[in-house]
Amino acid sequence: MSYTVTVEPTGDQIEVEEGQTILQAALRQGVWLPFACGHGTCATCKVQVLDGDVDVGEASPFALMDVERDEGKVLACCATVDSDVTIEADIDVDPDFEGYPVEDCRARVTDIVDLSPTIKGVHLKLDRPMTFQAGQYINIDLPGADGPRAFSLANPPSRADEVELHIRLVDGGAATTYVHQQLQVGDELSLSGPYGQFFVRHSQPGDLIFIAGGSGLSSPQSMILDLLEQNDERNITLFQGARSLPELYNRELFEGLARDHDNFTYVPALSQAEDDAGWTGFRGYVHEAAIDHFDGRFAGNKAYLCGPPPMIDSAITALMQGRLFERDIFMEKFLTAADGAEDAQRSALFKKI
């Protein structure tokens, strides 16, 4: 049995199956609702029920307080419906967002490579092409993990029947431990996607700065490959941060792109290279490399940041001091279960991500 959910103020209507959450149904029917964590802890997907019967599900009492429940608010990622329903959502869809519907796919592992001592590159062949925007992510079901895990796509959208993931080993992480220790070529996995609001804003003028740390390189890699494939004429600069040379993966790929494309510049930075006499590149943190390269002046650019929260926060500070503002900066923090629900909240520097 299914019910109709009307989303105001857009008037979009979606069909929600019994037991399916409002968010799941919306994403699979190409109707965008704001969300982040997807499991009831960050409150990003909070909506107002205007009419109808809704079960709030397993929403965290910290994300959805008792007084809000009494007012008819629910979290779309947890809420299921028991009748036709009308909700009101805080929808502010970016004009560059394509809004591709989320699909469920089966995938076969075709290759697993060691990118760095802690990061593996996992390549999957999909049972059918998946349309997505460069910078988006997928959810994968992995044995031993409590629910699906999110990983950003590193391949460009032109390779729609393939998936490339950069997966860092997280201490105590059931999903990443399985990938690093047990996943084999030939294994089959279930996944869904695309998800996310991290993508290049093509309609906005300005050259492009990408700042990436750790496995956060995956999304910028997809974006940059897509931009160069589309012959984008803007200047593109990638700053890649790592602690040591063994952790600076895919360096040869980006050095090759820099040789082949006059509008692409690659700047790697090592934060712990004091004892490496052979390293001739930038020594310091990746945001410091950006300050050095641009002489602390970033006005006129658009910046895309992807990596661990400390890197993101340092990069935001540097960019804002260099005359970039909220409208100029887009980011995706790489959070793990160890970061906790509190860290899933949006940055205090931003009203939105």
CSV table of C-alpha atoms in Angstrom, one decimal:
chain,number,residue,atom,x,y,z
A,1,MET,CA,0.0,0.0,0.0
A,2,SER,CA,1.2,3.5,-0.7
A,3,TYR,CA,0.2,7.0,0.2
A,4,THR,CA,0.7,10.4,-1.5
A,5,VAL,CA,2.9,13.0,0.2
A,6,THR,CA,2.6,16.6,-1.1
A,7,VAL,CA,5.7,18.7,-0.5
A,8,GLU,CA,5.1,22.5,0.0
A,9,PRO,CA,5.9,25.1,-1.1
A,10,THR,CA,6.9,23.4,-4.4
A,11,GLY,CA,3.7,21.3,-4.7
A,12,ASP,CA,5.7,18.2,-5.7
A,13,GLN,CA,3.9,14.9,-5.0
A,14,ILE,CA,5.6,11.6,-4.2
A,15,GLU,CA,4.3,8.1,-3.6
A,16,VAL,CA,5.5,6.6,-0.3
A,17,GLU,CA,5.2,2.9,0.2
A,18,GLU,CA,4.3,1.4,3.6
A,19,GLY,CA,7.3,1.4,5.8
A,20,GLN,CA,9.4,3.6,3.5
A,21,THR,CA,10.6,6.9,4.9
A,22,ILE,CA,9.6,10.2,3.3
A,23,LEU,CA,13.2,11.0,2.4
A,24,GLN,CA,13.8,7.6,0.8
A,25,ALA,CA,10.7,8.0,-1.4
A,26,ALA,CA,11.5,11.6,-2.3
A,27,LEU,CA,15.1,10.9,-3.4
A,28,ARG,CA,14.1,7.9,-5.5
A,29,GLN,CA,11.5,10.0,-7.3
A,30,GLY,CA,13.8,12.9,-8.1
A,31,VAL,CA,12.3,15.2,-5.5
A,32,TRP,CA,15.0,16.9,-3.4
A,33,LEU,CA,14.7,17.4,0.3
A,34,PRO,CA,17.5,18.8,2.5
A,35,PHE,CA,19.3,16.1,4.5
A,36,ALA,CA,22.8,15.3,5.8
A,37,CYS,CA,23.3,12.3,8.1
A,38,GLY,CA,20.3,10.3,6.9
A,39,HIS,CA,19.7,8.5,10.2
A,40,GLY,CA,18.0,10.9,12.5
A,41,THR,CA,20.8,12.7,14.4
A,42,CYS,CA,21.6,16.0,12.6
A,43,ALA,CA,18.1,17.5,12.1
A,44,THR,CA,18.9,18.8,8.6
A,45,CYS,CA,15.8,17.1,7.1
A,46,LYS,CA,13.3,18.5,9.6
A,47,VAL,CA,9.9,19.2,8.0
A,48,GLN,CA,6.5,20.4,9.2
A,49,VAL,CA,3.5,18.1,8.9
A,50,LEU,CA,0.6,20.2,7.7
A,51,ASP,CA,-1.9,17.4,7.3
A,52,GLY,CA,-2.1,13.7,7.7
A,53,ASP,CA,-0.8,10.9,10.0
A,54,VAL,CA,3.0,10.5,10.3
A,55,ASP,CA,5.1,8.2,12.5
A,56,VAL,CA,8.3,10.0,13.7
A,57,GLY,CA,10.3,6.7,13.7
A,58,GLU,CA,13.7,6.6,15.4
A,59,ALA,CA,14.5,10.3,15.4
A,60,SER,CA,17.0,11.3,18.0
A,61,PRO,CA,15.5,13.3,20.9
A,62,PHE,CA,18.4,15.8,20.5
A,63,ALA,CA,17.6,16.3,16.8
A,64,LEU,CA,13.8,16.3,17.3
A,65,MET,CA,12.8,17.7,20.7
A,66,ASP,CA,9.5,16.8,22.4
A,67,VAL,CA,8.1,20.3,21.9
A,68,GLU,CA,8.9,20.0,18.1
A,69,ARG,CA,7.1,16.7,18.0
A,70,ASP,CA,4.1,18.3,19.6
A,71,GLU,CA,4.2,21.0,17.0
A,72,GLY,CA,4.0,18.4,14.2
A,73,LYS,CA,7.6,18.5,13.1
A,74,VAL,CA,9.3,15.2,11.9
A,75,LEU,CA,12.6,14.2,10.4
A,76,ALA,CA,12.1,13.1,6.8
A,77,CYS,CA,14.9,10.5,7.1
A,78,CYS,CA,13.0,8.6,9.9
A,79,ALA,CA,9.3,9.4,9.4
A,80,THR,CA,6.9,7.0,7.7
A,81,VAL,CA,3.3,7.9,6.8
A,82,ASP,CA,0.0,6.2,7.7
A,83,SER,CA,-2.2,8.3,5.3
A,84,ASP,CA,-2.0,10.9,2.6
A,85,VAL,CA,0.2,13.7,4.0
A,86,THR,CA,1.1,17.3,3.3
A,87,ILE,CA,4.5,18.6,4.6
A,88,GLU,CA,6.3,21.9,4.4
A,89,ALA,CA,10.1,21.8,3.8
A,90,ASP,CA,12.8,24.4,3.8
A,91,ILE,CA,13.7,23.8,0.2
A,92,ASP,CA,16.4,25.9,-1.4
A,93,VAL,CA,17.5,23.9,-4.4
A,94,ASP,CA,20.6,25.2,-6.2
A,95,PRO,CA,20.0,26.0,-9.9
A,96,ASP,CA,23.0,23.8,-10.9
A,97,PHE,CA,21.6,20.7,-9.1
A,98,GLU,CA,20.5,18.2,-11.6
A,99,GLY,CA,18.3,16.2,-9.1
A,100,TYR,CA,18.9,12.7,-10.5
A,101,PRO,CA,16.7,10.1,-8.8
A,102,VAL,CA,18.4,7.7,-6.4
A,103,GLU,CA,18.5,4.1,-7.8
A,104,ASP,CA,19.4,0.8,-6.3
A,105,CYS,CA,22.2,-1.2,-8.1
A,106,ARG,CA,24.2,-4.3,-7.8
A,107,ALA,CA,27.9,-4.1,-8.4
A,108,ARG,CA,30.9,-6.4,-8.9
A,109,VAL,CA,34.3,-5.6,-7.5
A,110,THR,CA,36.7,-5.5,-10.5
A,111,ASP,CA,39.9,-4.2,-8.8
A,112,ILE,CA,41.3,-3.2,-5.4
A,113,VAL,CA,44.5,-1.2,-5.4
A,114,ASP,CA,46.7,0.2,-2.6
A,115,LEU,CA,46.6,4.0,-3.0
A,116,SER,CA,48.4,4.7,0.2
A,117,PRO,CA,49.2,2.8,3.4
A,118,THR,CA,45.7,3.6,4.7
A,119,ILE,CA,43.6,4.1,1.6
A,120,LYS,CA,42.4,1.5,-0.9
A,121,GLY,CA,41.0,2.3,-4.4
A,122,VAL,CA,38.0,0.1,-5.0
A,123,HIS,CA,36.6,-0.3,-8.5
A,124,LEU,CA,33.1,-1.6,-9.1
A,125,LYS,CA,31.2,-2.6,-12.3
A,126,LEU,CA,27.5,-1.7,-12.0
A,127,ASP,CA,24.7,-3.8,-13.4
A,128,ARG,CA,23.4,-0.7,-15.2
A,129,PRO,CA,24.6,2.9,-15.7
A,130,MET,CA,24.0,5.4,-12.9
A,131,THR,CA,23.6,9.0,-13.8
A,132,PHE,CA,25.2,11.4,-11.3
A,133,GLN,CA,26.9,14.8,-10.9
A,134,ALA,CA,30.6,14.9,-10.2
A,135,GLY,CA,31.1,15.3,-6.5
A,136,GLN,CA,28.2,13.2,-5.3
A,137,TYR,CA,28.3,10.0,-3.3
A,138,ILE,CA,26.8,6.5,-3.0
A,139,ASN,CA,25.7,4.3,-0.1
A,140,ILE,CA,27.0,0.8,0.0
A,141,ASP,CA,25.9,-2.2,2.1
A,142,LEU,CA,28.9,-4.0,3.5
A,143,PRO,CA,28.9,-7.2,5.6
A,144,GLY,CA,29.3,-6.5,9.4
A,145,ALA,CA,28.3,-2.9,9.1
A,146,ASP,CA,25.2,-1.5,10.9
A,147,GLY,CA,23.5,0.1,7.9
A,148,PRO,CA,24.9,1.5,4.6
A,149,ARG,CA,28.1,3.5,4.5
A,150,ALA,CA,28.6,6.6,2.3
A,151,PHE,CA,31.6,6.9,-0.1
A,152,SER,CA,32.2,9.7,-2.6
A,153,LEU,CA,32.6,8.8,-6.3
A,154,ALA,CA,36.1,9.4,-7.7
A,155,ASN,CA,35.3,8.6,-11.3
A,156,PRO,CA,33.7,11.2,-13.7
A,157,PRO,CA,30.1,10.9,-14.8
A,158,SER,CA,31.2,9.8,-18.3
A,159,ARG,CA,32.0,6.4,-16.8
A,160,ALA,CA,28.4,5.8,-15.7
A,161,ASP,CA,28.6,2.0,-15.5
A,162,GLU,CA,31.7,2.1,-13.2
A,163,VAL,CA,32.4,3.2,-9.7
A,164,GLU,CA,35.8,4.3,-8.3
A,165,LEU,CA,36.0,4.8,-4.5
A,166,HIS,CA,38.8,5.9,-2.2
A,167,ILE,CA,38.3,4.1,1.2
A,168,ARG,CA,40.5,5.0,4.2
A,169,LEU,CA,40.9,2.5,7.0
A,170,VAL,CA,39.2,3.8,10.1
A,171,ASP,CA,40.3,2.4,13.5
A,172,GLY,CA,37.5,0.3,14.8
A,173,GLY,CA,35.3,0.9,11.7
A,174,ALA,CA,33.5,-2.3,10.7
A,175,ALA,CA,32.9,-1.2,7.1
A,176,THR,CA,36.4,0.0,6.3
A,177,THR,CA,38.0,-2.9,8.1
A,178,TYR,CA,36.0,-5.3,5.9
A,179,VAL,CA,37.1,-3.4,2.8
A,180,HIS,CA,40.7,-3.4,3.7
A,181,GLN,CA,40.9,-7.0,5.1
A,182,GLN,CA,38.2,-9.1,3.5
A,183,LEU,CA,36.8,-7.6,0.3
A,184,GLN,CA,37.9,-9.5,-2.8
A,185,VAL,CA,37.8,-9.0,-6.6
A,186,GLY,CA,34.7,-10.7,-7.8
A,187,ASP,CA,32.6,-9.9,-4.7
A,188,GLU,CA,29.1,-8.5,-5.3
A,189,LEU,CA,27.7,-5.6,-3.4
A,190,SER,CA,24.4,-3.6,-3.2
A,191,LEU,CA,24.5,0.1,-3.4
A,192,SER,CA,22.3,3.1,-4.0
A,193,GLY,CA,22.8,6.6,-5.3
A,194,PRO,CA,23.5,9.3,-6.2
A,195,TYR,CA,23.3,11.4,-3.1
A,196,GLY,CA,24.6,14.8,-2.0
A,197,GLN,CA,24.8,18.5,-2.8
A,198,PHE,CA,28.5,18.7,-3.4
A,199,PHE,CA,29.0,19.6,-7.1
A,200,VAL,CA,30.5,22.3,-9.3
A,201,ARG,CA,28.3,25.4,-9.7
A,202,HIS,CA,28.7,25.9,-13.5
A,203,SER,CA,26.4,28.9,-13.6
A,204,GLN,CA,28.6,30.9,-11.1
A,205,PRO,CA,31.6,32.8,-12.7
A,206,GLY,CA,35.1,32.6,-11.3
A,207,ASP,CA,38.1,30.3,-11.4
A,208,LEU,CA,38.1,27.2,-9.3
A,209,ILE,CA,40.1,26.2,-6.3
A,210,PHE,CA,40.0,22.6,-4.9
A,211,ILE,CA,41.4,21.8,-1.5
A,212,ALA,CA,41.5,18.1,-0.6
A,213,GLY,CA,43.0,16.1,2.3
A,214,GLY,CA,43.2,12.3,2.7
A,215,SER,CA,40.6,10.2,1.0
A,216,GLY,CA,38.7,13.5,0.5
A,217,LEU,CA,40.5,13.7,-2.8
A,218,SER,CA,37.8,11.4,-4.3
A,219,SER,CA,35.2,14.1,-5.0
A,220,PRO,CA,37.6,16.8,-6.3
A,221,GLN,CA,39.1,14.1,-8.6
A,222,SER,CA,35.7,13.4,-10.1
A,223,MET,CA,34.9,17.1,-10.5
A,224,ILE,CA,38.3,17.9,-12.1
A,225,LEU,CA,38.2,15.0,-14.5
A,226,ASP,CA,34.7,16.0,-15.5
A,227,LEU,CA,35.6,19.7,-15.9
A,228,LEU,CA,38.6,18.9,-18.1
A,229,GLU,CA,36.6,16.4,-20.2
A,230,GLN,CA,34.0,19.1,-20.8
A,231,ASN,CA,36.8,21.5,-21.9
A,232,ASP,CA,36.0,24.0,-19.2
A,233,GLU,CA,38.1,27.1,-19.8
A,234,ARG,CA,38.3,28.4,-16.3
A,235,ASN,CA,41.6,28.1,-14.3
A,236,ILE,CA,41.5,25.1,-12.0
A,237,THR,CA,43.9,24.7,-9.1
A,238,LEU,CA,44.0,21.6,-6.9
A,239,PHE,CA,45.8,21.6,-3.5
A,240,GLN,CA,46.2,18.1,-2.2
A,241,GLY,CA,47.4,17.7,1.4
A,242,ALA,CA,49.0,14.6,3.0
A,243,ARG,CA,51.3,13.9,6.0
A,244,SER,CA,54.0,12.1,4.1
A,245,LEU,CA,55.0,11.1,0.5
A,246,PRO,CA,53.6,7.6,0.7
A,247,GLU,CA,50.2,9.1,1.6
A,248,LEU,CA,50.2,11.5,-1.3
A,249,TYR,CA,48.3,9.2,-3.7
A,250,ASN,CA,47.4,9.7,-7.4
A,251,ARG,CA,50.2,12.3,-7.7
A,252,GLU,CA,51.2,11.1,-11.1
A,253,LEU,CA,47.6,11.4,-12.4
A,254,PHE,CA,47.4,15.1,-11.5
A,255,GLU,CA,50.9,15.9,-12.6
A,256,GLY,CA,49.9,14.4,-16.0
A,257,LEU,CA,46.7,16.4,-16.2
A,258,ALA,CA,48.7,19.6,-15.4
A,259,ARG,CA,51.1,18.8,-18.3
A,260,ASP,CA,48.2,18.2,-20.7
A,261,HIS,CA,46.0,21.1,-19.7
A,262,ASP,CA,47.2,24.7,-19.5
A,263,ASN,CA,44.3,25.8,-17.3
A,264,PHE,CA,45.0,23.1,-14.6
A,265,THR,CA,47.5,23.6,-11.8
A,266,TYR,CA,48.4,20.9,-9.2
A,267,VAL,CA,50.0,21.8,-5.8
A,268,PRO,CA,50.7,18.9,-3.4
A,269,ALA,CA,51.6,19.7,0.2
A,270,LEU,CA,53.2,17.5,2.9
A,271,SER,CA,52.7,18.5,6.6
A,272,GLN,CA,55.3,16.0,8.0
A,273,ALA,CA,58.1,16.1,5.4
A,274,GLU,CA,60.8,17.5,7.7
A,275,ASP,CA,63.0,14.4,7.4
A,276,ASP,CA,62.4,13.8,3.7
A,277,ALA,CA,65.3,15.3,1.9
A,278,GLY,CA,63.9,14.2,-1.5
A,279,TRP,CA,60.7,16.2,-1.2
A,280,THR,CA,61.0,19.5,-3.1
A,281,GLY,CA,57.3,20.5,-3.0
A,282,PHE,CA,55.5,22.6,-0.4
A,283,ARG,CA,56.1,21.7,3.2
A,284,GLY,CA,53.2,22.5,5.5
A,285,TYR,CA,49.5,22.2,5.7
A,286,VAL,CA,47.4,22.2,2.6
A,287,HIS,CA,45.6,25.5,3.5
A,288,GLU,CA,49.0,27.1,3.9
A,289,ALA,CA,50.0,25.9,0.4
A,290,ALA,CA,46.9,27.7,-0.9
A,291,ILE,CA,47.8,30.9,0.9
A,292,ASP,CA,51.3,30.7,-0.4
A,293,HIS,CA,50.2,30.0,-4.0
A,294,PHE,CA,47.7,32.9,-4.1
A,295,ASP,CA,49.6,35.2,-1.8
A,296,GLY,CA,46.7,35.2,0.5
A,297,ARG,CA,44.3,36.7,-2.0
A,298,PHE,CA,41.4,34.5,-3.1
A,299,ALA,CA,38.8,37.0,-4.3
A,300,GLY,CA,37.2,36.1,-7.6
A,301,ASN,CA,37.5,32.4,-7.1
A,302,LYS,CA,35.1,29.6,-6.1
A,303,ALA,CA,36.5,27.1,-3.6
A,304,TYR,CA,35.5,23.4,-3.1
A,305,LEU,CA,36.8,21.7,0.0
A,306,CYS,CA,36.7,18.0,0.8
A,307,GLY,CA,38.5,16.2,3.7
A,308,PRO,CA,38.6,15.8,7.5
A,309,PRO,CA,36.9,18.5,9.6
A,310,PRO,CA,40.2,20.1,10.9
A,311,MET,CA,41.4,20.6,7.4
A,312,ILE,CA,38.0,22.0,6.3
A,313,ASP,CA,37.9,24.5,9.2
A,314,SER,CA,41.5,25.7,8.6
A,315,ALA,CA,40.8,26.1,4.9
A,316,ILE,CA,37.6,28.1,5.5
A,317,THR,CA,39.5,30.5,7.8
A,318,ALA,CA,42.2,31.0,5.3
A,319,LEU,CA,39.8,31.6,2.4
A,320,MET,CA,37.6,34.0,4.3
A,321,GLN,CA,40.7,36.0,5.4
A,322,GLY,CA,41.6,36.1,1.7
A,323,ARG,CA,38.2,37.7,0.8
A,324,LEU,CA,36.1,34.7,0.0
A,325,PHE,CA,32.7,34.4,1.6
A,326,GLU,CA,29.9,31.9,2.2
A,327,ARG,CA,28.6,32.2,-1.3
A,328,ASP,CA,32.1,31.4,-2.7
A,329,ILE,CA,32.8,28.2,-0.7
A,330,PHE,CA,31.4,24.8,-1.0
A,331,MET,CA,32.4,21.8,1.2
A,332,GLU,CA,32.0,18.2,2.1
A,333,LYS,CA,33.4,17.1,5.5
A,334,PHE,CA,34.6,13.5,5.7
A,335,LEU,CA,33.0,12.2,9.0
A,336,THR,CA,33.3,8.8,10.5
A,337,ALA,CA,31.3,7.1,13.3
A,338,ALA,CA,34.1,8.2,15.7
A,339,ASP,CA,33.3,11.8,15.0
A,340,GLY,CA,29.9,11.5,16.6
A,341,ALA,CA,26.5,12.9,15.9
A,342,GLU,CA,27.4,16.3,17.1
A,343,ASP,CA,30.0,16.7,14.4
A,344,ALA,CA,27.4,15.9,11.8
A,345,GLN,CA,25.9,19.4,12.4
A,346,ARG,CA,26.6,22.0,9.8
A,347,SER,CA,29.5,24.3,10.3
A,348,ALA,CA,28.8,27.3,12.5
A,349,LEU,CA,30.4,29.4,9.8
A,350,PHE,CA,27.7,28.4,7.3
A,351,LYS,CA,23.9,28.5,7.2
A,352,LYS,CA,24.0,25.8,4.6
A,353,ILE,CA,26.5,23.5,2.9
